[in-house]
Amino acid sequence: RAAAEAELALREEEELRRRGGRGMGRSAGFYGALAEVEQDEDDDARAARRGVFSRRLDEEEQDLDDQLDEDMDDEERYENEEEVNLEAFDVPLREWIAQDRTRREVSRKFRNFLAQYTEDDGDDDGDGGGGGGDPDGGGEDGQPSNRRRRRKASPLYEQRIRAMCAANRSTLEVSYLHLMAKEPIIAIWIADAPRDMLDILNETATRYTLRMFPSYGSIADEIDVRVSDVPILDSLRDLRRSHLDCLVKVNGVVTRRSSVYPQLKMAYYDCIKCKYVLGP
């Protein structure tokens, strides 16, 4: 039997050589045909995968566009709503902040603050009222005033958002003094009810960032607002029950700390045997 198979293989190899083919015996034709079939199947599978992948990308982009359009529609609708007097309430502060119309008004004011606050606003707030002459017109000597000569500055917090996104961070630092100068009611409420207010500010900052950089949601799920430059410094010995759930600024030395507990948001699992990756 072995001699017969060897003879058949020899004949087949000679036949392939006469036809100009290349192979290694009887198995050459079989494996050549199998390779062609596998190549055809790979092309079909590759085309199918590309079609599924492209459709998935289109669906994800469409979902992102729909979400952005929905957020834009909501913001435009809120802009057209009648302004809410945030100081006119007769219920506890946290209950007032929890109402939808109050949250929308706070969000609208903070969004306008991010879009409009400039470094000139801080300079103007610190300027005194002395000196003659019209602040919008010329001075006493007929020369244009500093405010008129000064070129309009770009919004400060848009610059900070661009710097934050350039560094792939998710924390936006907002000065308490800036808020006190432009939106004092928001600054006061942050001190009295920081947890409720920061939820609104984080959501507003996230939407504002996604309006500037729509694809940044793949890097950071949420933008966290951090309040700095709180003017009042409390002593640790002076903290009382009335300071609970309020924003305080203290100065001290850390003598002991716990370990860092990371927050798991996305996980991949590798199988040790087959090396298959499962997740997220």
mmCIF file of C-alpha atoms in Angstrom:
data_model
loop_
_atom_site.group_PDB
_atom_site.id
_atom_site.type_symbol
_atom_site.label_atom_id
_atom_site.label_comp_id
_atom_site.label_asym_id
_atom_site.label_seq_id
_atom_site.Cartn_x
_atom_site.Cartn_y
_atom_site.Cartn_z
ATOM 1 C CA ARG A 1 0.000 0.000 0.000
ATOM 2 C CA ALA A 2 2.819 2.394 0.863
ATOM 3 C CA ALA A 3 4.539 1.653 -2.460
ATOM 4 C CA ALA A 4 1.288 2.307 -4.342
ATOM 5 C CA GLU A 5 0.751 5.632 -2.612
ATOM 6 C CA ALA A 6 4.344 6.635 -3.316
ATOM 7 C CA GLU A 7 3.881 5.772 -6.998
ATOM 8 C CA LEU A 8 0.627 7.770 -7.178
ATOM 9 C CA ALA A 9 2.317 10.711 -5.517
ATOM 10 C CA LEU A 10 5.200 10.544 -7.970
ATOM 11 C CA ARG A 11 2.827 10.449 -10.962
ATOM 12 C CA GLU A 12 0.838 13.374 -9.617
ATOM 13 C CA GLU A 13 3.978 15.396 -9.032
ATOM 14 C CA GLU A 14 5.190 14.737 -12.550
ATOM 15 C CA GLU A 15 1.786 15.774 -13.905
ATOM 16 C CA LEU A 16 1.945 19.042 -11.968
ATOM 17 C CA ARG A 17 5.423 19.753 -13.240
ATOM 18 C CA ARG A 18 4.313 19.192 -16.852
ATOM 19 C CA ARG A 19 1.478 21.680 -16.351
ATOM 20 C CA GLY A 20 3.844 24.202 -14.801
ATOM 21 C CA GLY A 21 2.296 23.893 -11.355
ATOM 22 C CA ARG A 22 4.175 23.804 -8.123
ATOM 23 C CA GLY A 23 3.373 21.523 -5.301
ATOM 24 C CA MET A 24 4.462 18.735 -3.083
ATOM 25 C CA GLY A 25 2.762 15.564 -4.213
ATOM 26 C CA ARG A 26 -0.896 14.716 -3.940
ATOM 27 C CA SER A 27 -1.475 17.077 -1.035
ATOM 28 C CA ALA A 28 -0.432 20.119 -3.058
ATOM 29 C CA GLY A 29 -3.655 20.303 -5.042
ATOM 30 C CA PHE A 30 -5.781 19.794 -1.965
ATOM 31 C CA TYR A 31 -4.015 22.430 0.141
ATOM 32 C CA GLY A 32 -3.891 24.850 -2.783
ATOM 33 C CA ALA A 33 -7.656 24.583 -3.252
ATOM 34 C CA LEU A 34 -8.156 24.862 0.513
ATOM 35 C CA ALA A 35 -6.035 28.012 0.623
ATOM 36 C CA GLU A 36 -8.140 29.546 -2.151
ATOM 37 C CA VAL A 37 -11.350 28.694 -0.310
ATOM 38 C CA GLU A 38 -9.979 30.113 2.925
ATOM 39 C CA GLN A 39 -8.856 33.238 1.104
ATOM 40 C CA ASP A 40 -12.330 33.678 -0.354
ATOM 41 C CA GLU A 41 -13.918 33.101 3.026
ATOM 42 C CA ASP A 42 -11.512 35.555 4.676
ATOM 43 C CA ASP A 43 -12.392 38.217 2.117
ATOM 44 C CA ASP A 44 -16.105 37.694 2.697
ATOM 45 C CA ALA A 45 -15.693 37.669 6.443
ATOM 46 C CA ARG A 46 -13.476 40.724 6.271
ATOM 47 C CA ALA A 47 -16.024 42.557 4.158
ATOM 48 C CA ALA A 48 -18.772 41.547 6.582
ATOM 49 C CA ARG A 49 -16.721 42.687 9.554
ATOM 50 C CA ARG A 50 -15.945 45.967 7.881
ATOM 51 C CA GLY A 51 -19.607 46.474 7.144
ATOM 52 C CA VAL A 52 -20.601 45.725 10.739
ATOM 53 C CA PHE A 53 -17.805 47.922 12.102
ATOM 54 C CA SER A 54 -18.678 50.817 9.822
ATOM 55 C CA ARG A 55 -22.359 50.509 10.701
ATOM 56 C CA ARG A 56 -21.455 50.453 14.387
ATOM 57 C CA LEU A 57 -19.338 53.568 14.008
ATOM 58 C CA ASP A 58 -22.148 55.281 12.113
ATOM 59 C CA GLU A 59 -24.615 54.327 14.826
ATOM 60 C CA GLU A 60 -22.326 55.595 17.582
ATOM 61 C CA GLU A 61 -21.716 58.862 15.739
ATOM 62 C CA GLN A 62 -25.448 59.207 15.108
ATOM 63 C CA ASP A 63 -26.209 58.581 18.797
ATOM 64 C CA LEU A 64 -23.610 61.184 19.792
ATOM 65 C CA ASP A 65 -25.016 63.693 17.318
ATOM 66 C CA ASP A 66 -28.553 63.006 18.545
ATOM 67 C CA GLN A 67 -27.454 63.492 22.157
ATOM 68 C CA LEU A 68 -25.689 66.748 21.316
ATOM 69 C CA ASP A 69 -28.696 67.955 19.329
ATOM 70 C CA GLU A 70 -30.969 67.060 22.222
ATOM 71 C CA ASP A 71 -28.739 68.942 24.672
ATOM 72 C CA MET A 72 -28.655 71.936 22.332
ATOM 73 C CA ASP A 73 -32.447 71.851 22.024
ATOM 74 C CA ASP A 74 -32.812 71.661 25.804
ATOM 75 C CA GLU A 75 -30.454 74.580 26.324
ATOM 76 C CA GLU A 76 -32.218 76.674 23.703
ATOM 77 C CA ARG A 77 -35.556 75.849 25.273
ATOM 78 C CA TYR A 78 -34.263 76.763 28.725
ATOM 79 C CA GLU A 79 -32.856 80.021 27.368
ATOM 80 C CA ASN A 80 -36.320 80.962 26.159
ATOM 81 C CA GLU A 81 -37.913 80.222 29.528
ATOM 82 C CA GLU A 82 -38.784 83.036 31.870
ATOM 83 C CA GLU A 83 -35.979 83.851 34.285
ATOM 84 C CA VAL A 84 -36.470 82.471 37.789
ATOM 85 C CA ASN A 85 -35.843 84.696 40.795
ATOM 86 C CA LEU A 86 -33.540 82.419 42.773
ATOM 87 C CA GLU A 87 -33.812 84.513 45.926
ATOM 88 C CA ALA A 88 -37.605 84.261 46.149
ATOM 89 C CA PHE A 89 -38.149 80.996 48.034
ATOM 90 C CA ASP A 90 -39.900 80.093 51.272
ATOM 91 C CA VAL A 91 -38.713 76.491 51.683
ATOM 92 C CA PRO A 92 -35.416 75.051 52.939
ATOM 93 C CA LEU A 93 -32.532 75.774 50.600
ATOM 94 C CA ARG A 94 -31.873 72.166 49.628
ATOM 95 C CA GLU A 95 -35.530 71.621 48.723
ATOM 96 C CA TRP A 96 -35.456 74.783 46.613
ATOM 97 C CA ILE A 97 -32.316 73.678 44.782
ATOM 98 C CA ALA A 98 -33.840 70.237 44.122
ATOM 99 C CA GLN A 99 -36.661 71.742 42.047
ATOM 100 C CA ASP A 100 -36.246 71.407 38.279
ATOM 101 C CA ARG A 101 -36.795 75.053 37.424
ATOM 102 C CA THR A 102 -34.258 76.114 40.052
ATOM 103 C CA ARG A 103 -31.678 73.644 38.740
ATOM 104 C CA ARG A 104 -32.229 74.883 35.185
ATOM 105 C CA GLU A 105 -31.793 78.501 36.248
ATOM 106 C CA VAL A 106 -28.599 77.731 38.176
ATOM 107 C CA SER A 107 -27.304 75.766 35.197
ATOM 108 C CA ARG A 108 -28.123 78.638 32.832
ATOM 109 C CA LYS A 109 -26.352 81.190 35.030
ATOM 110 C CA PHE A 110 -23.276 79.017 35.451
ATOM 111 C CA ARG A 111 -23.143 78.312 31.706
ATOM 112 C CA ASN A 112 -23.256 82.034 30.991
ATOM 113 C CA PHE A 113 -20.527 82.530 33.582
ATOM 114 C CA LEU A 114 -18.277 80.006 31.820
ATOM 115 C CA ALA A 115 -18.952 81.581 28.445
ATOM 116 C CA GLN A 116 -18.623 85.241 29.399
ATOM 117 C CA TYR A 117 -16.233 85.692 32.325
ATOM 118 C CA THR A 118 -12.937 87.280 31.300
ATOM 119 C CA GLU A 119 -9.855 88.444 33.145
ATOM 120 C CA ASP A 120 -10.978 92.026 32.502
ATOM 121 C CA ASP A 121 -14.046 91.365 34.653
ATOM 122 C CA GLY A 122 -11.815 90.618 37.617
ATOM 123 C CA ASP A 123 -9.724 93.723 36.932
ATOM 124 C CA ASP A 124 -12.796 95.906 36.600
ATOM 125 C CA ASP A 125 -14.252 94.582 39.828
ATOM 126 C CA GLY A 126 -11.080 95.491 41.668
ATOM 127 C CA ASP A 127 -10.798 98.991 40.226
ATOM 128 C CA GLY A 128 -11.700 101.911 42.404
ATOM 129 C CA GLY A 129 -14.116 104.622 41.475
ATOM 130 C CA GLY A 130 -11.682 107.499 41.722
ATOM 131 C CA GLY A 131 -10.521 109.699 38.897
ATOM 132 C CA GLY A 132 -12.436 112.013 36.643
ATOM 133 C CA GLY A 133 -13.557 111.359 33.152
ATOM 134 C CA ASP A 134 -16.025 109.065 31.527
ATOM 135 C CA PRO A 135 -15.085 105.355 31.907
ATOM 136 C CA ASP A 136 -16.511 104.573 28.495
ATOM 137 C CA GLY A 137 -15.275 107.708 26.768
ATOM 138 C CA GLY A 138 -12.089 109.732 26.862
ATOM 139 C CA GLY A 139 -10.185 110.846 29.943
ATOM 140 C CA GLU A 140 -9.672 114.354 31.159
ATOM 141 C CA ASP A 141 -6.916 114.932 28.603
ATOM 142 C CA GLY A 142 -9.063 113.672 25.744
ATOM 143 C CA GLN A 143 -7.152 110.372 25.465
ATOM 144 C CA PRO A 144 -9.168 107.151 25.226
ATOM 145 C CA SER A 145 -9.506 105.352 28.536
ATOM 146 C CA ASN A 146 -7.829 102.049 29.398
ATOM 147 C CA ARG A 147 -11.082 100.154 29.083
ATOM 148 C CA ARG A 148 -11.601 101.399 25.541
ATOM 149 C CA ARG A 149 -8.005 100.798 24.508
ATOM 150 C CA ARG A 150 -8.006 97.348 25.954
ATOM 151 C CA ARG A 151 -8.820 94.685 23.426
ATOM 152 C CA LYS A 152 -11.664 92.374 24.294
ATOM 153 C CA ALA A 153 -10.263 89.317 26.061
ATOM 154 C CA SER A 154 -11.392 85.780 25.405
ATOM 155 C CA PRO A 155 -13.435 84.003 28.097
ATOM 156 C CA LEU A 156 -11.166 82.811 30.881
ATOM 157 C CA TYR A 157 -12.892 79.504 31.567
ATOM 158 C CA GLU A 158 -13.034 78.525 27.920
ATOM 159 C CA GLN A 159 -9.245 78.825 27.961
ATOM 160 C CA ARG A 160 -9.118 76.650 31.064
ATOM 161 C CA ILE A 161 -11.388 74.071 29.452
ATOM 162 C CA ARG A 162 -9.136 73.938 26.385
ATOM 163 C CA ALA A 163 -6.075 73.501 28.612
ATOM 164 C CA MET A 164 -7.886 70.798 30.593
ATOM 165 C CA CYS A 165 -8.809 68.879 27.449
ATOM 166 C CA ALA A 166 -5.304 69.269 26.011
ATOM 167 C CA ALA A 167 -3.956 67.545 29.144
ATOM 168 C CA ASN A 168 -6.718 64.871 29.103
ATOM 169 C CA ARG A 169 -7.900 65.906 32.549
ATOM 170 C CA SER A 170 -11.421 65.950 33.955
ATOM 171 C CA THR A 171 -11.166 68.659 36.626
ATOM 172 C CA LEU A 172 -12.130 72.294 36.084
ATOM 173 C CA GLU A 173 -10.983 74.743 38.754
ATOM 174 C CA VAL A 174 -13.377 77.649 39.341
ATOM 175 C CA SER A 175 -12.471 80.587 41.545
ATOM 176 C CA TYR A 176 -14.909 81.371 44.319
ATOM 177 C CA LEU A 177 -13.989 85.052 44.037
ATOM 178 C CA HIS A 178 -14.960 85.060 40.341
ATOM 179 C CA LEU A 179 -18.317 83.519 41.159
ATOM 180 C CA MET A 180 -18.862 86.006 43.971
ATOM 181 C CA ALA A 181 -18.190 88.885 41.596
ATOM 182 C CA LYS A 182 -20.459 87.725 38.736
ATOM 183 C CA GLU A 183 -22.969 85.291 40.266
ATOM 184 C CA PRO A 184 -23.039 85.904 44.038
ATOM 185 C CA ILE A 185 -26.136 83.788 44.654
ATOM 186 C CA ILE A 186 -24.377 80.721 43.209
ATOM 187 C CA ALA A 187 -21.310 81.390 45.341
ATOM 188 C CA ILE A 188 -23.404 81.690 48.506
ATOM 189 C CA TRP A 189 -25.314 78.508 47.753
ATOM 190 C CA ILE A 190 -22.069 76.619 47.107
ATOM 191 C CA ALA A 191 -20.978 77.496 50.641
ATOM 192 C CA ASP A 192 -24.343 76.534 52.173
ATOM 193 C CA ALA A 193 -25.202 73.444 50.081
ATOM 194 C CA PRO A 194 -22.048 72.310 48.264
ATOM 195 C CA ARG A 195 -23.152 68.762 47.479
ATOM 196 C CA ASP A 196 -26.371 69.820 45.749
ATOM 197 C CA MET A 197 -24.746 72.698 43.900
ATOM 198 C CA LEU A 198 -21.686 70.792 42.703
ATOM 199 C CA ASP A 199 -23.926 68.182 41.090
ATOM 200 C CA ILE A 200 -25.488 70.924 38.966
ATOM 201 C CA LEU A 201 -22.152 72.575 38.196
ATOM 202 C CA ASN A 202 -20.559 69.265 37.203
ATOM 203 C CA GLU A 203 -23.400 68.473 34.820
ATOM 204 C CA THR A 204 -23.280 71.962 33.302
ATOM 205 C CA ALA A 205 -19.494 71.886 32.900
ATOM 206 C CA THR A 206 -19.709 68.463 31.250
ATOM 207 C CA ARG A 207 -22.272 69.657 28.709
ATOM 208 C CA TYR A 208 -20.307 72.819 28.037
ATOM 209 C CA THR A 209 -17.116 70.840 27.437
ATOM 210 C CA LEU A 210 -18.882 68.441 25.080
ATOM 211 C CA ARG A 211 -20.229 71.386 23.123
ATOM 212 C CA MET A 212 -16.671 72.590 22.603
ATOM 213 C CA PHE A 213 -15.169 69.106 22.082
ATOM 214 C CA PRO A 214 -17.909 66.601 21.152
ATOM 215 C CA SER A 215 -15.591 63.565 21.236
ATOM 216 C CA TYR A 216 -14.170 64.310 24.696
ATOM 217 C CA GLY A 217 -16.792 62.053 26.246
ATOM 218 C CA SER A 218 -14.656 59.058 25.263
ATOM 219 C CA ILE A 219 -11.862 60.396 27.508
ATOM 220 C CA ALA A 220 -13.815 61.685 30.517
ATOM 221 C CA ASP A 221 -17.364 60.716 31.414
ATOM 222 C CA GLU A 222 -17.884 63.742 33.647
ATOM 223 C CA ILE A 223 -16.154 67.034 34.339
ATOM 224 C CA ASP A 224 -15.668 67.736 38.037
ATOM 225 C CA VAL A 225 -15.797 71.362 39.173
ATOM 226 C CA ARG A 226 -13.379 72.245 41.970
ATOM 227 C CA VAL A 227 -13.865 75.504 43.866
ATOM 228 C CA SER A 228 -10.716 77.429 44.808
ATOM 229 C CA ASP A 229 -9.876 80.757 46.450
ATOM 230 C CA VAL A 230 -12.417 80.442 49.255
ATOM 231 C CA PRO A 231 -11.780 83.648 51.234
ATOM 232 C CA ILE A 232 -12.672 82.496 54.767
ATOM 233 C CA LEU A 233 -10.206 80.254 56.598
ATOM 234 C CA ASP A 234 -11.636 78.346 59.581
ATOM 235 C CA SER A 235 -9.624 76.860 62.403
ATOM 236 C CA LEU A 236 -9.984 73.153 63.061
ATOM 237 C CA ARG A 237 -10.774 73.901 66.683
ATOM 238 C CA ASP A 238 -13.618 76.203 65.655
ATOM 239 C CA LEU A 239 -15.525 73.644 63.581
ATOM 240 C CA ARG A 240 -18.929 72.884 65.074
ATOM 241 C CA ARG A 241 -22.087 71.042 64.168
ATOM 242 C CA SER A 242 -23.279 74.048 62.174
ATOM 243 C CA HIS A 243 -20.446 73.448 59.700
ATOM 244 C CA LEU A 244 -21.789 70.035 58.705
ATOM 245 C CA ASP A 245 -22.686 69.761 54.977
ATOM 246 C CA CYS A 246 -21.163 73.196 54.339
ATOM 247 C CA LEU A 247 -18.111 74.279 52.395
ATOM 248 C CA VAL A 248 -15.255 75.115 54.758
ATOM 249 C CA LYS A 249 -11.598 75.949 54.283
ATOM 250 C CA VAL A 250 -9.164 74.753 56.910
ATOM 251 C CA ASN A 251 -5.411 74.632 57.369
ATOM 252 C CA GLY A 252 -3.680 71.670 58.982
ATOM 253 C CA VAL A 253 -1.084 68.914 58.734
ATOM 254 C CA VAL A 254 -1.996 65.419 57.561
ATOM 255 C CA THR A 255 -0.588 62.883 60.028
ATOM 256 C CA ARG A 256 -2.265 59.717 58.761
ATOM 257 C CA ARG A 257 -3.926 58.690 55.555
ATOM 258 C CA SER A 258 -5.720 55.630 54.275
ATOM 259 C CA SER A 259 -4.878 53.726 51.127
ATOM 260 C CA VAL A 260 -6.282 54.840 47.795
ATOM 261 C CA TYR A 261 -9.429 53.031 46.737
ATOM 262 C CA PRO A 262 -9.765 53.252 42.949
ATOM 263 C CA GLN A 263 -13.199 53.424 41.394
ATOM 264 C CA LEU A 264 -13.610 50.677 38.814
ATOM 265 C CA LYS A 265 -15.512 51.915 35.758
ATOM 266 C CA MET A 266 -14.346 49.588 32.967
ATOM 267 C CA ALA A 267 -12.858 46.092 33.259
ATOM 268 C CA TYR A 268 -11.302 43.600 30.829
ATOM 269 C CA TYR A 269 -10.691 39.953 31.721
ATOM 270 C CA ASP A 270 -7.997 37.841 30.044
ATOM 271 C CA CYS A 271 -8.457 34.070 29.986
ATOM 272 C CA ILE A 272 -5.242 32.378 31.105
ATOM 273 C CA LYS A 273 -5.820 29.288 28.954
ATOM 274 C CA CYS A 274 -7.155 30.615 25.643
ATOM 275 C CA LYS A 275 -5.995 34.244 25.972
ATOM 276 C CA TYR A 276 -9.494 35.461 25.085
ATOM 277 C CA VAL A 277 -10.277 39.013 26.206
ATOM 278 C CA LEU A 278 -13.726 39.482 27.710
ATOM 279 C CA GLY A 279 -15.209 42.905 28.282
ATOM 280 C CA PRO A 280 -15.967 45.579 28.957
#
